């Protein structure tokens, strides 16, 4: 069913589930909320665009980091923004 859903969503855009999906893991729990810096106890210079997470997400060869932690932003648009950044790192 998962493969059928992926095929419905992305098949017309080039995904071939039999070729492109090696395995699907369904028994893990998402990690919840990424840490966001707080003025109360974090360095005031740290923000979504600057801080240890920016160092931590540096590209390493053909590995780029995409997740909400790498944006220091707890919500799904942070994860989406990070995916966009990571793909650009690998393709530009
Ligand atoms: C209760 C709750 C409610 C939320 N509500 C909202 C909301 O209303 N709006 C909003 O914008 N955001 C919401 N969020 C936050 C949102 O879910 C996260 O920002 C987003 O899911 C982060 O995406 P991610 O890709 O960084 O990480 P995740 O979604 O956590 O994805 C990481 C994936 O990696 C998998 N994984 C982990 N370890 C391994 C491994 N070793 N091998 C293979 N796979 C692995 C996990 O199973 C998971 O599927 C909510 C979060 C929680 C917990």
mmCIF file of C-alpha atoms and ligand atoms in Angstrom:
data_model
loop_
_atom_site.group_PDB
_atom_site.id
_atom_site.type_symbol
_atom_site.label_atom_id
_atom_site.label_comp_id
_atom_site.label_asym_id
_atom_site.label_seq_id
_atom_site.Cartn_x
_atom_site.Cartn_y
_atom_site.Cartn_z
ATOM 1 C CA UNK A 1 0.000 0.000 0.000
ATOM 2 C CA UNK A 2 2.855 2.383 0.794
ATOM 3 C CA UNK A 3 4.410 1.661 -2.587
ATOM 4 C CA UNK A 4 1.052 2.283 -4.269
ATOM 5 C CA UNK A 5 0.744 5.622 -2.483
ATOM 6 C CA UNK A 6 4.277 6.656 -3.436
ATOM 7 C CA UNK A 7 3.594 5.633 -7.007
ATOM 8 C CA UNK A 8 0.365 7.644 -7.080
ATOM 9 C CA UNK A 9 2.087 10.729 -5.701
ATOM 10 C CA UNK A 10 5.403 10.615 -7.553
ATOM 11 C CA UNK A 11 5.157 8.012 -10.320
ATOM 12 C CA UNK A 12 4.267 10.596 -12.966
ATOM 13 C CA UNK A 13 7.277 12.655 -11.816
ATOM 14 C CA UNK A 14 9.822 9.922 -12.403
ATOM 15 C CA UNK A 15 9.685 7.715 -9.302
ATOM 16 C CA UNK A 16 9.786 3.999 -10.009
ATOM 17 C CA UNK A 17 8.982 2.369 -6.678
ATOM 18 C CA UNK A 18 10.356 -1.016 -7.672
ATOM 19 C CA UNK A 19 13.636 0.543 -8.818
ATOM 20 C CA UNK A 20 13.978 3.400 -6.308
ATOM 21 C CA UNK A 21 12.629 2.016 -3.006
ATOM 22 C CA UNK A 22 15.012 -0.516 -1.484
ATOM 23 C CA UNK A 23 13.173 -0.884 1.825
ATOM 24 C CA UNK A 24 10.555 0.767 4.020
ATOM 25 C CA UNK A 25 10.923 0.932 7.789
ATOM 26 C CA UNK A 26 7.709 1.557 9.728
ATOM 27 C CA UNK A 27 8.697 0.644 13.274
ATOM 28 C CA UNK A 28 10.532 3.804 14.329
ATOM 29 C CA UNK A 29 9.176 6.809 16.165
ATOM 30 C CA UNK A 30 9.761 10.331 14.828
ATOM 31 C CA UNK A 31 11.961 12.419 17.050
ATOM 32 C CA UNK A 32 9.456 15.168 17.812
ATOM 33 C CA UNK A 33 10.517 18.775 18.245
ATOM 34 C CA UNK A 34 13.891 20.133 17.180
ATOM 35 C CA UNK A 35 15.668 22.412 19.633
ATOM 36 C CA UNK A 36 15.163 26.141 19.094
ATOM 37 C CA UNK A 37 17.499 28.625 20.781
ATOM 38 C CA UNK A 38 16.135 30.689 23.661
ATOM 39 C CA UNK A 39 17.394 34.128 24.640
ATOM 40 C CA UNK A 40 17.069 33.152 28.286
ATOM 41 C CA UNK A 41 20.058 30.792 28.298
ATOM 42 C CA UNK A 42 21.487 30.467 24.790
ATOM 43 C CA UNK A 43 24.039 32.753 23.152
ATOM 44 C CA UNK A 44 22.158 35.816 21.871
ATOM 45 C CA UNK A 45 24.045 35.606 18.573
ATOM 46 C CA UNK A 46 22.487 32.219 17.849
ATOM 47 C CA UNK A 47 19.390 32.091 15.690
ATOM 48 C CA UNK A 48 17.878 29.928 12.989
ATOM 49 C CA UNK A 49 20.582 31.188 10.610
ATOM 50 C CA UNK A 50 23.589 31.090 12.972
ATOM 51 C CA UNK A 51 24.772 28.775 15.710
ATOM 52 C CA UNK A 52 26.292 25.345 16.361
ATOM 53 C CA UNK A 53 23.646 23.653 14.192
ATOM 54 C CA UNK A 54 25.014 25.538 11.149
ATOM 55 C CA UNK A 55 28.460 24.067 11.844
ATOM 56 C CA UNK A 56 26.922 20.651 12.422
ATOM 57 C CA UNK A 57 25.066 20.558 9.116
ATOM 58 C CA UNK A 58 28.083 21.258 6.924
ATOM 59 C CA UNK A 59 28.232 19.198 3.778
ATOM 60 C CA UNK A 60 30.697 16.307 3.936
ATOM 61 C CA UNK A 61 31.605 15.069 0.483
ATOM 62 C CA UNK A 62 28.424 13.712 -1.068
ATOM 63 C CA UNK A 63 26.596 13.799 2.259
ATOM 64 C CA UNK A 64 24.243 16.702 2.952
ATOM 65 C CA UNK A 65 22.202 17.068 6.104
ATOM 66 C CA UNK A 66 18.426 17.582 6.015
ATOM 67 C CA UNK A 67 16.196 17.586 9.088
ATOM 68 C CA UNK A 68 14.506 20.098 11.348
ATOM 69 C CA UNK A 69 17.403 19.967 13.841
ATOM 70 C CA UNK A 70 19.745 21.232 11.140
ATOM 71 C CA UNK A 71 17.552 24.353 10.922
ATOM 72 C CA UNK A 72 17.118 24.726 14.683
ATOM 73 C CA UNK A 73 13.421 25.024 13.924
ATOM 74 C CA UNK A 74 10.825 22.646 15.352
ATOM 75 C CA UNK A 75 8.228 22.606 12.615
ATOM 76 C CA UNK A 76 7.796 20.716 9.379
ATOM 77 C CA UNK A 77 8.593 23.720 7.198
ATOM 78 C CA UNK A 78 12.037 23.669 8.831
ATOM 79 C CA UNK A 79 12.486 20.094 7.642
ATOM 80 C CA UNK A 80 11.284 21.064 4.158
ATOM 81 C CA UNK A 81 13.611 24.082 4.014
ATOM 82 C CA UNK A 82 16.518 21.863 5.067
ATOM 83 C CA UNK A 83 15.686 19.336 2.348
ATOM 84 C CA UNK A 84 15.704 22.126 -0.209
ATOM 85 C CA UNK A 85 19.081 23.350 1.056
ATOM 86 C CA UNK A 86 20.587 19.854 1.112
ATOM 87 C CA UNK A 87 19.500 19.047 -2.436
ATOM 88 C CA UNK A 88 20.899 22.383 -3.639
ATOM 89 C CA UNK A 89 24.208 21.596 -1.924
ATOM 90 C CA UNK A 90 24.430 18.369 -3.891
ATOM 91 C CA UNK A 91 23.297 19.748 -7.222
ATOM 92 C CA UNK A 92 24.930 23.173 -7.506
HETATM 93 C C1 LIG B 1 3.263 15.483 18.586
HETATM 94 C C2 LIG B 1 3.873 16.346 17.519
HETATM 95 C C3 LIG B 1 3.087 17.259 16.847
HETATM 96 C C4 LIG B 1 3.632 18.074 15.851
HETATM 97 N N1 LIG B 1 2.831 18.960 15.203
HETATM 98 C C5 LIG B 1 3.326 19.732 14.217
HETATM 99 C C6 LIG B 1 2.476 20.633 13.503
HETATM 100 O O1 LIG B 1 1.270 20.751 13.745
HETATM 101 N N2 LIG B 1 3.046 21.396 12.531
HETATM 102 C C7 LIG B 1 4.369 21.306 12.219
HETATM 103 O O2 LIG B 1 4.806 22.021 11.296
HETATM 104 N N3 LIG B 1 5.185 20.462 12.884
HETATM 105 C C8 LIG B 1 4.705 19.668 13.872
HETATM 106 N N4 LIG B 1 5.523 18.809 14.558
HETATM 107 C C9 LIG B 1 6.955 18.797 14.224
HETATM 108 C C10 LIG B 1 7.213 18.010 12.965
HETATM 109 O O3 LIG B 1 6.666 16.706 13.139
HETATM 110 C C11 LIG B 1 8.748 17.944 12.793
HETATM 111 O O4 LIG B 1 9.262 19.248 12.641
HETATM 112 C C12 LIG B 1 9.135 17.158 11.549
HETATM 113 O O5 LIG B 1 8.527 15.880 11.537
HETATM 114 C C13 LIG B 1 10.653 17.013 11.509
HETATM 115 O O6 LIG B 1 10.982 16.337 10.307
HETATM 116 P P1 LIG B 1 12.373 15.608 10.174
HETATM 117 O O7 LIG B 1 12.386 15.060 8.768
HETATM 118 O O8 LIG B 1 13.477 16.522 10.585
HETATM 119 O O9 LIG B 1 12.374 14.426 11.249
HETATM 120 P P2 LIG B 1 11.342 13.222 11.472
HETATM 121 O O10 LIG B 1 9.972 13.577 10.956
HETATM 122 O O11 LIG B 1 11.482 12.860 12.909
HETATM 123 O O12 LIG B 1 11.887 12.104 10.515
HETATM 124 C C14 LIG B 1 13.011 11.325 10.861
HETATM 125 C C15 LIG B 1 12.732 9.939 10.295
HETATM 126 O O13 LIG B 1 13.908 9.151 10.421
HETATM 127 C C16 LIG B 1 13.521 7.847 10.818
HETATM 128 N N5 LIG B 1 14.696 7.209 11.425
HETATM 129 C C17 LIG B 1 15.251 7.452 12.631
HETATM 130 N N6 LIG B 1 16.332 6.669 12.802
HETATM 131 C C18 LIG B 1 16.455 5.926 11.679
HETATM 132 C C19 LIG B 1 17.378 4.939 11.250
HETATM 133 N N7 LIG B 1 18.402 4.547 12.010
HETATM 134 N N8 LIG B 1 17.201 4.388 10.037
HETATM 135 C C20 LIG B 1 16.171 4.780 9.221
HETATM 136 N N9 LIG B 1 15.269 5.723 9.586
HETATM 137 C C21 LIG B 1 15.418 6.287 10.789
HETATM 138 C C22 LIG B 1 12.356 8.064 11.770
HETATM 139 O O14 LIG B 1 11.539 6.936 11.838
HETATM 140 C C23 LIG B 1 11.620 9.206 11.076
HETATM 141 O O15 LIG B 1 10.656 8.736 10.150
HETATM 142 C C24 LIG B 1 5.002 17.972 15.536
HETATM 143 C C25 LIG B 1 5.796 17.037 16.214
HETATM 144 C C26 LIG B 1 5.249 16.247 17.192
HETATM 145 C C27 LIG B 1 6.105 15.218 17.897
#
